[in-house]
PDB file of C-alpha atoms and ligand atoms in Angstrom:
ATOM      1  CA  MET A   9      93.438 247.009  75.824  1.00  0.00           C
ATOM      2  CA  ALA A  10      90.852 249.219  77.959  1.00  0.00           C
ATOM      3  CA  ASP A  11      91.054 248.684  81.607  1.00  0.00           C
ATOM      4  CA  ASN A  12      87.644 248.856  82.843  1.00  0.00           C
ATOM      5  CA  TRP A  13      87.716 247.136  85.919  1.00  0.00           C
ATOM      6  CA  ASP A  14      87.503 248.909  89.526  1.00  0.00           C
ATOM      7  CA  SER A  15      89.028 246.428  91.941  1.00  0.00           C
ATOM      8  CA  SER A  16      88.209 248.127  95.099  1.00  0.00           C
ATOM      9  CA  LEU A  17      84.498 248.212  94.024  1.00  0.00           C
ATOM     10  CA  TYR A  18      84.769 244.851  93.071  1.00  0.00           C
ATOM     11  CA  ASP A  19      86.201 243.612  96.484  1.00  0.00           C
ATOM     12  CA  ASP A  20      83.829 245.861  98.566  1.00  0.00           C
ATOM     13  CA  ARG A  21      80.769 245.131  96.852  1.00  0.00           C
ATOM     14  CA  HIS A  22      80.745 242.234  94.182  1.00  0.00           C
ATOM     15  CA  ALA A  23      82.496 239.715  96.498  1.00  0.00           C
ATOM     16  CA  PHE A  24      79.601 236.972  95.640  1.00  0.00           C
ATOM     17  CA  VAL A  25      80.947 236.861  92.249  1.00  0.00           C
ATOM     18  CA  TRP A  26      83.476 234.897  93.550  1.00  0.00           C
ATOM     19  CA  LYS A  27      81.853 233.284  96.545  1.00  0.00           C
ATOM     20  CA  THR A  28      78.727 232.002  94.760  1.00  0.00           C
ATOM     21  CA  SER A  29      80.767 230.110  92.299  1.00  0.00           C
ATOM     22  CA  ALA A  30      83.589 228.574  94.950  1.00  0.00           C
ATOM     23  CA  ASP A  31      82.569 225.037  94.843  1.00  0.00           C
ATOM     24  CA  LEU A  32      84.426 225.200  91.332  1.00  0.00           C
ATOM     25  CA  ILE A  33      87.461 224.218  93.015  1.00  0.00           C
ATOM     26  CA  ASP A  34      85.885 221.203  94.567  1.00  0.00           C
ATOM     27  CA  LEU A  35      84.798 220.020  91.014  1.00  0.00           C
ATOM     28  CA  LEU A  36      88.329 220.824  89.859  1.00  0.00           C
ATOM     29  CA  ALA A  37      89.416 218.602  92.811  1.00  0.00           C
ATOM     30  CA  PRO A  38      93.098 220.191  92.897  1.00  0.00           C
ATOM     31  CA  GLN A  39      96.427 217.928  93.885  1.00  0.00           C
ATOM     32  CA  PRO A  40      98.839 219.055  96.294  1.00  0.00           C
ATOM     33  CA  GLY A  41     101.923 220.158  93.950  1.00  0.00           C
ATOM     34  CA  GLU A  42      99.598 220.408  90.953  1.00  0.00           C
ATOM     35  CA  ARG A  43     100.245 223.227  88.602  1.00  0.00           C
ATOM     36  CA  ILE A  44      97.312 224.755  88.065  1.00  0.00           C
ATOM     37  CA  LEU A  45      96.101 228.514  86.480  1.00  0.00           C
ATOM     38  CA  ASP A  46      93.265 230.718  87.300  1.00  0.00           C
ATOM     39  CA  LEU A  47      92.037 232.473  83.789  1.00  0.00           C
ATOM     40  CA  GLY A  48      90.848 236.104  84.556  1.00  0.00           C
ATOM     41  CA  CYS A  49      91.319 235.639  88.427  1.00  0.00           C
ATOM     42  CA  GLY A  50      90.337 239.440  88.963  1.00  0.00           C
ATOM     43  CA  THR A  51      91.150 240.028  92.562  1.00  0.00           C
ATOM     44  CA  GLY A  52      92.499 236.833  93.365  1.00  0.00           C
ATOM     45  CA  HIS A  53      90.267 235.337  95.634  1.00  0.00           C
ATOM     46  CA  LEU A  54      89.483 232.074  93.809  1.00  0.00           C
ATOM     47  CA  THR A  55      93.540 231.912  92.860  1.00  0.00           C
ATOM     48  CA  ALA A  56      94.404 232.048  97.165  1.00  0.00           C
ATOM     49  CA  GLN A  57      91.681 229.166  98.011  1.00  0.00           C
ATOM     50  CA  LEU A  58      93.716 227.127  95.072  1.00  0.00           C
ATOM     51  CA  ALA A  59      96.950 227.951  96.974  1.00  0.00           C
ATOM     52  CA  ALA A  60      95.416 226.991 100.159  1.00  0.00           C
ATOM     53  CA  ARG A  61      94.728 223.385  98.796  1.00  0.00           C
ATOM     54  CA  GLY A  62      98.602 223.255  98.196  1.00  0.00           C
ATOM     55  CA  VAL A  63      98.672 223.593  94.595  1.00  0.00           C
ATOM     56  CA  GLU A  64     101.343 225.711  92.589  1.00  0.00           C
ATOM     57  CA  VAL A  65      99.038 228.037  91.469  1.00  0.00           C
ATOM     58  CA  THR A  66      99.092 231.378  88.773  1.00  0.00           C
ATOM     59  CA  GLY A  67      96.390 234.072  88.456  1.00  0.00           C
ATOM     60  CA  LEU A  68      96.099 235.348  84.923  1.00  0.00           C
ATOM     61  CA  ASP A  69      94.310 238.578  84.159  1.00  0.00           C
ATOM     62  CA  SER A  70      93.896 241.379  81.552  1.00  0.00           C
ATOM     63  CA  SER A  71      93.304 244.085  83.858  1.00  0.00           C
ATOM     64  CA  LEU A  72      96.367 245.817  85.313  1.00  0.00           C
ATOM     65  CA  SER A  73      93.580 247.146  88.100  1.00  0.00           C
ATOM     66  CA  MET A  74      92.832 243.810  89.370  1.00  0.00           C
ATOM     67  CA  ILE A  75      96.456 242.121  89.197  1.00  0.00           C
ATOM     68  CA  ALA A  76      97.548 244.959  91.682  1.00  0.00           C
ATOM     69  CA  GLN A  77      94.729 244.493  94.055  1.00  0.00           C
ATOM     70  CA  ALA A  78      95.496 240.669  93.681  1.00  0.00           C
ATOM     71  CA  ARG A  79      98.730 241.189  94.903  1.00  0.00           C
ATOM     72  CA  GLN A  80      98.069 243.223  97.633  1.00  0.00           C
ATOM     73  CA  ASN A  81      95.155 241.031  98.228  1.00  0.00           C
ATOM     74  CA  TYR A  82      97.805 237.826  98.227  1.00  0.00           C
ATOM     75  CA  PRO A  83     101.191 238.814  98.393  1.00  0.00           C
ATOM     76  CA  LYS A  84     102.434 235.201  98.283  1.00  0.00           C
ATOM     77  CA  VAL A  85     100.375 234.213  95.168  1.00  0.00           C
ATOM     78  CA  LYS A  86     101.816 234.485  91.879  1.00  0.00           C
ATOM     79  CA  PHE A  87      99.837 236.731  89.380  1.00  0.00           C
ATOM     80  CA  THR A  88     100.496 238.095  85.862  1.00  0.00           C
ATOM     81  CA  VAL A  89      99.143 240.409  83.428  1.00  0.00           C
ATOM     82  CA  ALA A  90      98.085 238.645  80.047  1.00  0.00           C
ATOM     83  CA  ASP A  91      95.659 238.468  77.563  1.00  0.00           C
ATOM     84  CA  ALA A  92      93.536 235.002  77.788  1.00  0.00           C
ATOM     85  CA  ARG A  93      92.949 235.319  74.173  1.00  0.00           C
ATOM     86  CA  ASP A  94      96.814 234.963  73.679  1.00  0.00           C
ATOM     87  CA  PHE A  95      99.146 233.840  76.534  1.00  0.00           C
ATOM     88  CA  ARG A  96     102.394 231.492  76.686  1.00  0.00           C
ATOM     89  CA  PHE A  97     103.602 229.692  79.543  1.00  0.00           C
ATOM     90  CA  PRO A  98     107.154 227.634  79.744  1.00  0.00           C
ATOM     91  CA  GLU A  99     105.821 225.044  81.589  1.00  0.00           C
ATOM     92  CA  PRO A 100     102.414 222.869  80.855  1.00  0.00           C
ATOM     93  CA  PHE A 101      99.464 223.142  83.652  1.00  0.00           C
ATOM     94  CA  ASP A 102      97.915 220.249  85.188  1.00  0.00           C
ATOM     95  CA  ALA A 103      94.447 222.274  84.943  1.00  0.00           C
ATOM     96  CA  VAL A 104      93.006 225.492  84.261  1.00  0.00           C
ATOM     97  CA  MET A 105      90.068 226.756  86.164  1.00  0.00           C
ATOM     98  CA  SER A 106      87.896 230.005  85.087  1.00  0.00           C
ATOM     99  CA  ASN A 107      85.135 231.602  86.881  1.00  0.00           C
ATOM    100  CA  ALA A 108      83.168 234.577  85.083  1.00  0.00           C
ATOM    101  CA  ALA A 109      85.584 235.897  82.950  1.00  0.00           C
ATOM    102  CA  LEU A 110      85.074 234.244  79.621  1.00  0.00           C
ATOM    103  CA  HIS A 111      81.641 235.900  78.858  1.00  0.00           C
ATOM    104  CA  TRP A 112      84.001 239.136  78.643  1.00  0.00           C
ATOM    105  CA  ILE A 113      85.590 237.229  75.633  1.00  0.00           C
ATOM    106  CA  ALA A 114      83.927 237.172  72.085  1.00  0.00           C
ATOM    107  CA  GLU A 115      86.831 235.491  70.714  1.00  0.00           C
ATOM    108  CA  ALA A 116      86.222 232.029  72.382  1.00  0.00           C
ATOM    109  CA  GLY A 117      88.225 230.374  69.681  1.00  0.00           C
ATOM    110  CA  LEU A 118      91.108 231.918  70.605  1.00  0.00           C
ATOM    111  CA  VAL A 119      90.732 231.418  74.428  1.00  0.00           C
ATOM    112  CA  ALA A 120      90.186 227.521  73.613  1.00  0.00           C
ATOM    113  CA  THR A 121      93.585 227.238  71.515  1.00  0.00           C
ATOM    114  CA  SER A 122      95.291 229.411  74.053  1.00  0.00           C
ATOM    115  CA  ILE A 123      94.096 227.260  76.891  1.00  0.00           C
ATOM    116  CA  ALA A 124      94.639 223.895  74.934  1.00  0.00           C
ATOM    117  CA  ALA A 125      98.030 224.999  74.569  1.00  0.00           C
ATOM    118  CA  ALA A 126      98.708 225.984  77.659  1.00  0.00           C
ATOM    119  CA  LEU A 127      97.516 222.366  78.838  1.00  0.00           C
ATOM    120  CA  LYS A 128      99.397 218.573  79.524  1.00  0.00           C
ATOM    121  CA  PRO A 129      97.830 216.120  77.587  1.00  0.00           C
ATOM    122  CA  GLY A 130      94.793 215.035  79.701  1.00  0.00           C
ATOM    123  CA  GLY A 131      95.136 218.267  81.821  1.00  0.00           C
ATOM    124  CA  ARG A 132      91.706 219.455  82.852  1.00  0.00           C
ATOM    125  CA  LEU A 133      89.482 222.603  82.486  1.00  0.00           C
ATOM    126  CA  VAL A 134      86.868 223.855  84.659  1.00  0.00           C
ATOM    127  CA  LEU A 135      84.854 226.808  83.520  1.00  0.00           C
ATOM    128  CA  GLU A 136      81.902 228.915  84.584  1.00  0.00           C
ATOM    129  CA  MET A 137      80.319 232.167  82.745  1.00  0.00           C
ATOM    130  CA  GLY A 138      77.372 233.367  81.771  1.00  0.00           C
ATOM    131  CA  VAL A 139      75.456 231.488  79.262  1.00  0.00           C
ATOM    132  CA  LEU A 140      72.437 232.325  76.516  1.00  0.00           C
ATOM    133  CA  GLY A 141      70.015 233.918  78.649  1.00  0.00           C
ATOM    134  CA  ASN A 142      71.872 235.219  81.447  1.00  0.00           C
ATOM    135  CA  ILE A 143      70.871 238.781  82.643  1.00  0.00           C
ATOM    136  CA  ALA A 144      68.360 238.487  79.666  1.00  0.00           C
ATOM    137  CA  ILE A 145      65.818 240.744  81.885  1.00  0.00           C
ATOM    138  CA  ILE A 146      68.957 243.124  82.172  1.00  0.00           C
ATOM    139  CA  LEU A 147      70.003 243.395  78.953  1.00  0.00           C
ATOM    140  CA  GLU A 148      66.860 243.738  77.398  1.00  0.00           C
ATOM    141  CA  ALA A 149      66.095 246.780  79.656  1.00  0.00           C
ATOM    142  CA  LEU A 150      69.826 248.242  79.053  1.00  0.00           C
ATOM    143  CA  GLU A 151      69.085 247.765  75.195  1.00  0.00           C
ATOM    144  CA  GLY A 152      65.757 249.593  75.081  1.00  0.00           C
ATOM    145  CA  VAL A 153      66.767 252.273  77.215  1.00  0.00           C
ATOM    146  CA  LEU A 154      69.691 252.998  75.637  1.00  0.00           C
ATOM    147  CA  SER A 155      68.727 252.438  72.008  1.00  0.00           C
ATOM    148  CA  GLN A 156      65.422 254.681  72.638  1.00  0.00           C
ATOM    149  CA  ALA A 157      67.702 257.586  73.803  1.00  0.00           C
ATOM    150  CA  GLY A 158      69.309 257.224  70.569  1.00  0.00           C
ATOM    151  CA  HIS A 159      72.624 255.758  71.594  1.00  0.00           C
ATOM    152  CA  LYS A 160      75.033 253.017  70.342  1.00  0.00           C
ATOM    153  CA  LEU A 161      74.379 249.518  71.986  1.00  0.00           C
ATOM    154  CA  THR A 162      78.323 248.716  72.974  1.00  0.00           C
ATOM    155  CA  ASN A 163      77.829 245.177  74.588  1.00  0.00           C
ATOM    156  CA  PRO A 164      80.696 243.635  76.112  1.00  0.00           C
ATOM    157  CA  TRP A 165      79.429 240.364  76.962  1.00  0.00           C
ATOM    158  CA  TYR A 166      79.291 236.968  75.356  1.00  0.00           C
ATOM    159  CA  PHE A 167      76.536 234.620  76.345  1.00  0.00           C
ATOM    160  CA  PRO A 168      76.746 231.748  74.538  1.00  0.00           C
ATOM    161  CA  SER A 169      74.915 228.789  74.418  1.00  0.00           C
ATOM    162  CA  ALA A 170      76.045 225.159  76.235  1.00  0.00           C
ATOM    163  CA  ALA A 171      76.074 223.507  72.763  1.00  0.00           C
ATOM    164  CA  GLU A 172      77.984 226.434  70.823  1.00  0.00           C
ATOM    165  CA  TYR A 173      80.806 227.101  73.597  1.00  0.00           C
ATOM    166  CA  ALA A 174      80.802 223.137  73.954  1.00  0.00           C
ATOM    167  CA  THR A 175      81.549 222.886  70.036  1.00  0.00           C
ATOM    168  CA  VAL A 176      84.268 225.821  70.604  1.00  0.00           C
ATOM    169  CA  LEU A 177      86.396 223.711  73.038  1.00  0.00           C
ATOM    170  CA  GLU A 178      85.971 220.204  71.023  1.00  0.00           C
ATOM    171  CA  GLN A 179      87.349 222.161  67.759  1.00  0.00           C
ATOM    172  CA  ALA A 180      90.294 223.281  70.231  1.00  0.00           C
ATOM    173  CA  GLY A 181      90.976 219.890  71.088  1.00  0.00           C
ATOM    174  CA  PHE A 182      88.955 219.379  74.008  1.00  0.00           C
ATOM    175  CA  GLU A 183      86.927 216.030  74.920  1.00  0.00           C
ATOM    176  CA  ILE A 184      83.893 217.139  77.278  1.00  0.00           C
ATOM    177  CA  ARG A 185      83.141 215.435  80.373  1.00  0.00           C
ATOM    178  CA  SER A 186      80.085 217.771  81.504  1.00  0.00           C
ATOM    179  CA  VAL A 187      77.635 220.669  80.741  1.00  0.00           C
ATOM    180  CA  ALA A 188      75.608 222.041  83.074  1.00  0.00           C
ATOM    181  CA  THR A 189      73.159 225.240  82.796  1.00  0.00           C
ATOM    182  CA  PHE A 190      71.290 226.720  85.770  1.00  0.00           C
ATOM    183  CA  GLU A 191      69.791 229.814  87.255  1.00  0.00           C
ATOM    184  CA  ARG A 192      71.295 231.615  90.036  1.00  0.00           C
ATOM    185  CA  TRP A 193      69.437 234.541  90.932  1.00  0.00           C
ATOM    186  CA  HIS A 194      71.440 236.558  93.047  1.00  0.00           C
ATOM    187  CA  ARG A 195      69.767 239.196  95.665  1.00  0.00           C
ATOM    188  CA  LEU A 196      72.241 242.628  95.287  1.00  0.00           C
ATOM    189  CA  GLU A 197      73.200 243.815  98.577  1.00  0.00           C
ATOM    190  CA  HIS A 198      71.772 247.139  98.868  1.00  0.00           C
ATOM    191  CA  PRO A 199      67.892 247.501  99.187  1.00  0.00           C
ATOM    192  CA  GLU A 200      67.566 250.515  97.020  1.00  0.00           C
ATOM    193  CA  ARG A 201      70.789 251.384  95.252  1.00  0.00           C
ATOM    194  CA  GLY A 202      71.738 247.783  94.158  1.00  0.00           C
ATOM    195  CA  MET A 203      70.867 247.418  90.942  1.00  0.00           C
ATOM    196  CA  ARG A 204      72.566 250.893  90.225  1.00  0.00           C
ATOM    197  CA  GLU A 205      75.721 249.650  91.697  1.00  0.00           C
ATOM    198  CA  TRP A 206      75.809 246.656  89.722  1.00  0.00           C
ATOM    199  CA  LEU A 207      75.541 248.391  86.524  1.00  0.00           C
ATOM    200  CA  GLU A 208      77.980 250.591  88.013  1.00  0.00           C
ATOM    201  CA  MET A 209      80.597 247.893  88.085  1.00  0.00           C
ATOM    202  CA  PHE A 210      79.678 245.897  85.298  1.00  0.00           C
ATOM    203  CA  ALA A 211      77.765 247.935  82.545  1.00  0.00           C
ATOM    204  CA  GLY A 212      80.383 250.816  81.830  1.00  0.00           C
ATOM    205  CA  THR A 213      81.008 249.928  78.638  1.00  0.00           C
ATOM    206  CA  TRP A 214      77.456 250.592  77.657  1.00  0.00           C
ATOM    207  CA  PHE A 215      77.651 254.213  78.862  1.00  0.00           C
ATOM    208  CA  ALA A 216      81.102 254.976  77.740  1.00  0.00           C
ATOM    209  CA  GLU A 217      79.688 257.331  75.101  1.00  0.00           C
ATOM    210  CA  VAL A 218      77.096 258.694  76.885  1.00  0.00           C
ATOM    211  CA  PRO A 219      77.629 262.203  78.165  1.00  0.00           C
ATOM    212  CA  LEU A 220      78.160 262.449  81.690  1.00  0.00           C
ATOM    213  CA  GLU A 221      75.005 264.339  82.596  1.00  0.00           C
ATOM    214  CA  GLU A 222      72.963 262.083  80.533  1.00  0.00           C
ATOM    215  CA  ARG A 223      73.610 258.766  82.463  1.00  0.00           C
ATOM    216  CA  GLU A 224      71.937 259.515  85.496  1.00  0.00           C
ATOM    217  CA  SER A 225      68.412 259.786  83.791  1.00  0.00           C
ATOM    218  CA  LEU A 226      68.907 256.714  81.710  1.00  0.00           C
ATOM    219  CA  VAL A 227      70.068 254.468  84.754  1.00  0.00           C
ATOM    220  CA  ARG A 228      66.622 255.949  86.426  1.00  0.00           C
ATOM    221  CA  GLU A 229      64.885 254.608  83.842  1.00  0.00           C
ATOM    222  CA  ILE A 230      66.397 251.553  83.477  1.00  0.00           C
ATOM    223  CA  GLU A 231      65.591 251.027  87.516  1.00  0.00           C
ATOM    224  CA  ILE A 232      62.219 251.687  86.375  1.00  0.00           C
ATOM    225  CA  ARG A 233      62.123 249.345  83.888  1.00  0.00           C
ATOM    226  CA  LEU A 234      63.234 246.430  85.903  1.00  0.00           C
ATOM    227  CA  ARG A 235      61.210 247.275  89.264  1.00  0.00           C
ATOM    228  CA  PRO A 236      58.253 245.267  88.101  1.00  0.00           C
ATOM    229  CA  LYS A 237      60.690 241.891  87.315  1.00  0.00           C
ATOM    230  CA  LEU A 238      63.956 242.169  89.123  1.00  0.00           C
ATOM    231  CA  TYR A 239      63.067 243.818  92.499  1.00  0.00           C
ATOM    232  CA  CYS A 240      60.865 241.412  95.270  1.00  0.00           C
ATOM    233  CA  ASP A 241      61.415 240.968  99.097  1.00  0.00           C
ATOM    234  CA  ARG A 242      62.831 244.636  99.336  1.00  0.00           C
ATOM    235  CA  ALA A 243      65.923 243.891  97.302  1.00  0.00           C
ATOM    236  CA  TRP A 244      67.176 244.059  93.755  1.00  0.00           C
ATOM    237  CA  TRP A 245      67.965 240.766  91.921  1.00  0.00           C
ATOM    238  CA  ALA A 246      70.346 239.892  89.266  1.00  0.00           C
ATOM    239  CA  ASP A 247      69.220 236.944  86.798  1.00  0.00           C
ATOM    240  CA  TYR A 248      72.207 235.288  86.290  1.00  0.00           C
ATOM    241  CA  LYS A 249      72.487 232.095  84.522  1.00  0.00           C
ATOM    242  CA  ARG A 250      75.404 230.215  84.188  1.00  0.00           C
ATOM    243  CA  LEU A 251      77.287 227.575  82.362  1.00  0.00           C
ATOM    244  CA  ARG A 252      79.709 225.027  83.563  1.00  0.00           C
ATOM    245  CA  VAL A 253      81.901 222.967  81.867  1.00  0.00           C
ATOM    246  CA  ILE A 254      84.331 220.213  82.811  1.00  0.00           C
ATOM    247  CA  ALA A 255      86.541 219.126  79.885  1.00  0.00           C
ATOM    248  CA  SER A 256      90.124 217.615  79.116  1.00  0.00           C
ATOM    249  CA  ALA A 257      92.600 218.456  76.794  1.00  0.00           C
ATOM    250  CA  ALA A 258      93.313 215.323  74.582  1.00  0.00           C
ATOM    251  CA  ARG A 259      95.854 212.612  75.290  1.00  0.00           C
ATOM    252  CA  LEU A 260      95.785 212.439  71.381  1.00  0.00           C
ATOM    253  CA  PRO A 261      95.063 214.372  68.326  1.00  0.00           C
ATOM    254  CA  LEU A 262      91.266 213.727  67.596  1.00  0.00           C
ATOM    255  CA  ARG A 263      90.078 212.335  64.767  1.00  0.00           C
ATOM    256  CA  THR A 264      86.617 213.309  62.793  1.00  0.00           C
ATOM    257  CA  GLN A 265      84.468 210.909  61.282  1.00  0.00           C
ATOM    258  CA  SER A 266      86.281 211.464  58.146  1.00  0.00           C
ATOM    259  CA  GLY A 267      89.557 210.696  59.804  1.00  0.00           C
ATOM    260  CA  ILE A 268      90.821 214.357  59.620  1.00  0.00           C
ATOM    261  CA  PRO A 269      92.757 215.122  62.950  1.00  0.00           C
ATOM    262  CA  THR A 270      91.047 218.043  64.363  1.00  0.00           C
ATOM    263  CA  PRO A 271      93.393 221.056  65.026  1.00  0.00           C
TER     264      PRO A 271
HETATM  265  C1  LIG B 320      83.981 239.405  86.963  1.00  0.00           C
HETATM  266  S1  LIG B 320      85.490 238.986  87.042  1.00  0.00           S
HETATM  267  C2  LIG B 320      86.082 237.461  87.771  1.00  0.00           C
HETATM  268  C3  LIG B 320      87.128 237.820  88.207  1.00  0.00           C
HETATM  269  C4  LIG B 320      87.334 236.075  89.304  1.00  0.00           C
HETATM  270  N1  LIG B 320      87.577 235.335  88.200  1.00  0.00           N
HETATM  271  C5  LIG B 320      86.703 235.803  90.308  1.00  0.00           C
HETATM  272  O1  LIG B 320      86.050 234.846  90.394  1.00  0.00           O
HETATM  273  O2  LIG B 320      86.437 236.892  91.077  1.00  0.00           O
HETATM  274  C6  LIG B 320      86.215 238.838  85.461  1.00  0.00           C
HETATM  275  C7  LIG B 320      87.507 238.932  85.222  1.00  0.00           C
HETATM  276  O3  LIG B 320      87.935 238.673  83.703  1.00  0.00           O
HETATM  277  C8  LIG B 320      89.167 239.554  83.247  1.00  0.00           C
HETATM  278  N2  LIG B 320      89.116 239.433  81.548  1.00  0.00           N
HETATM  279  C9  LIG B 320      88.484 240.091  80.728  1.00  0.00           C
HETATM  280  N3  LIG B 320      88.374 239.952  79.870  1.00  0.00           N
HETATM  281  C10 LIG B 320      89.771 238.902  79.807  1.00  0.00           C
HETATM  282  C11 LIG B 320      90.986 238.549  78.828  1.00  0.00           C
HETATM  283  N4  LIG B 320      90.526 238.781  77.632  1.00  0.00           N
HETATM  284  N5  LIG B 320      92.066 238.196  79.583  1.00  0.00           N
HETATM  285  C12 LIG B 320      92.087 237.814  80.604  1.00  0.00           C
HETATM  286  N6  LIG B 320      91.150 238.297  81.507  1.00  0.00           N
HETATM  287  C13 LIG B 320      90.066 238.814  80.928  1.00  0.00           C
HETATM  288  C14 LIG B 320      88.631 240.814  83.857  1.00  0.00           C
HETATM  289  O4  LIG B 320      89.565 241.772  84.009  1.00  0.00           O
HETATM  290  C15 LIG B 320      88.256 240.721  85.361  1.00  0.00           C
HETATM  291  O5  LIG B 320      89.155 240.546  85.987  1.00  0.00           O
END
């Protein structure tokens, strides 16, 4: 699996991703001694906050670079490299938390099934991810500029509707407790370079096949298109729209109206 993550750049300039979602931990309401999995834990900051609540936490991420940084950041916390689409632990978890990771994984059914299998019956799942409409303005500019320049569009993001993701979870045996979507535009750190730094961190896949010497002009063109919409108050903004789901793993096999147990 390709590792496109620059963990130093993530920690240096993009800490807002976990800082703005830190209240997920209160939604999860971790109890001391519980076994909790932080799925797609990145450089481990929310994992460490869970550890500070006295839980037995494991951070899981598919990126070697992110996990190496997480281990360096928090040597006492347990981290493991694995793929959210296919992972196994010997002991089940009381809860799974995931922030800003699941929209990087289009195979949502595989992820949901793996999470369900990793939880105790009744175990909680609390997740935040990009939802349909997330960064729609940035996405339109990326698609427009790259296709106009004759490049293949390689979109790494999966932004499902709330209904779609809830259905995926239900099909994996989860009971949905709550679903919320909300806009949370984020003011990017650097007043002038903010958008290009964001693109550098998160949109690398789009530029993977663009010759190096062409990239600067494309990024400049994207900035030109975005400036009237996302530059305001002497700062660049990212038009985030998020989905939060609270769900629990079924205690008994759920039955559909036809009486056939769901998988
Ligand atoms: C934006 S970061 C979020 C990290 C962390 N949850 C946080 O709040 O800072 C997204 C993370 O998802 C991870 N990820 C993407 N696809 C994954 C997969 N298939 N399995 C496990 N982790 C994955 C990436 O490696 C990356 O660390």
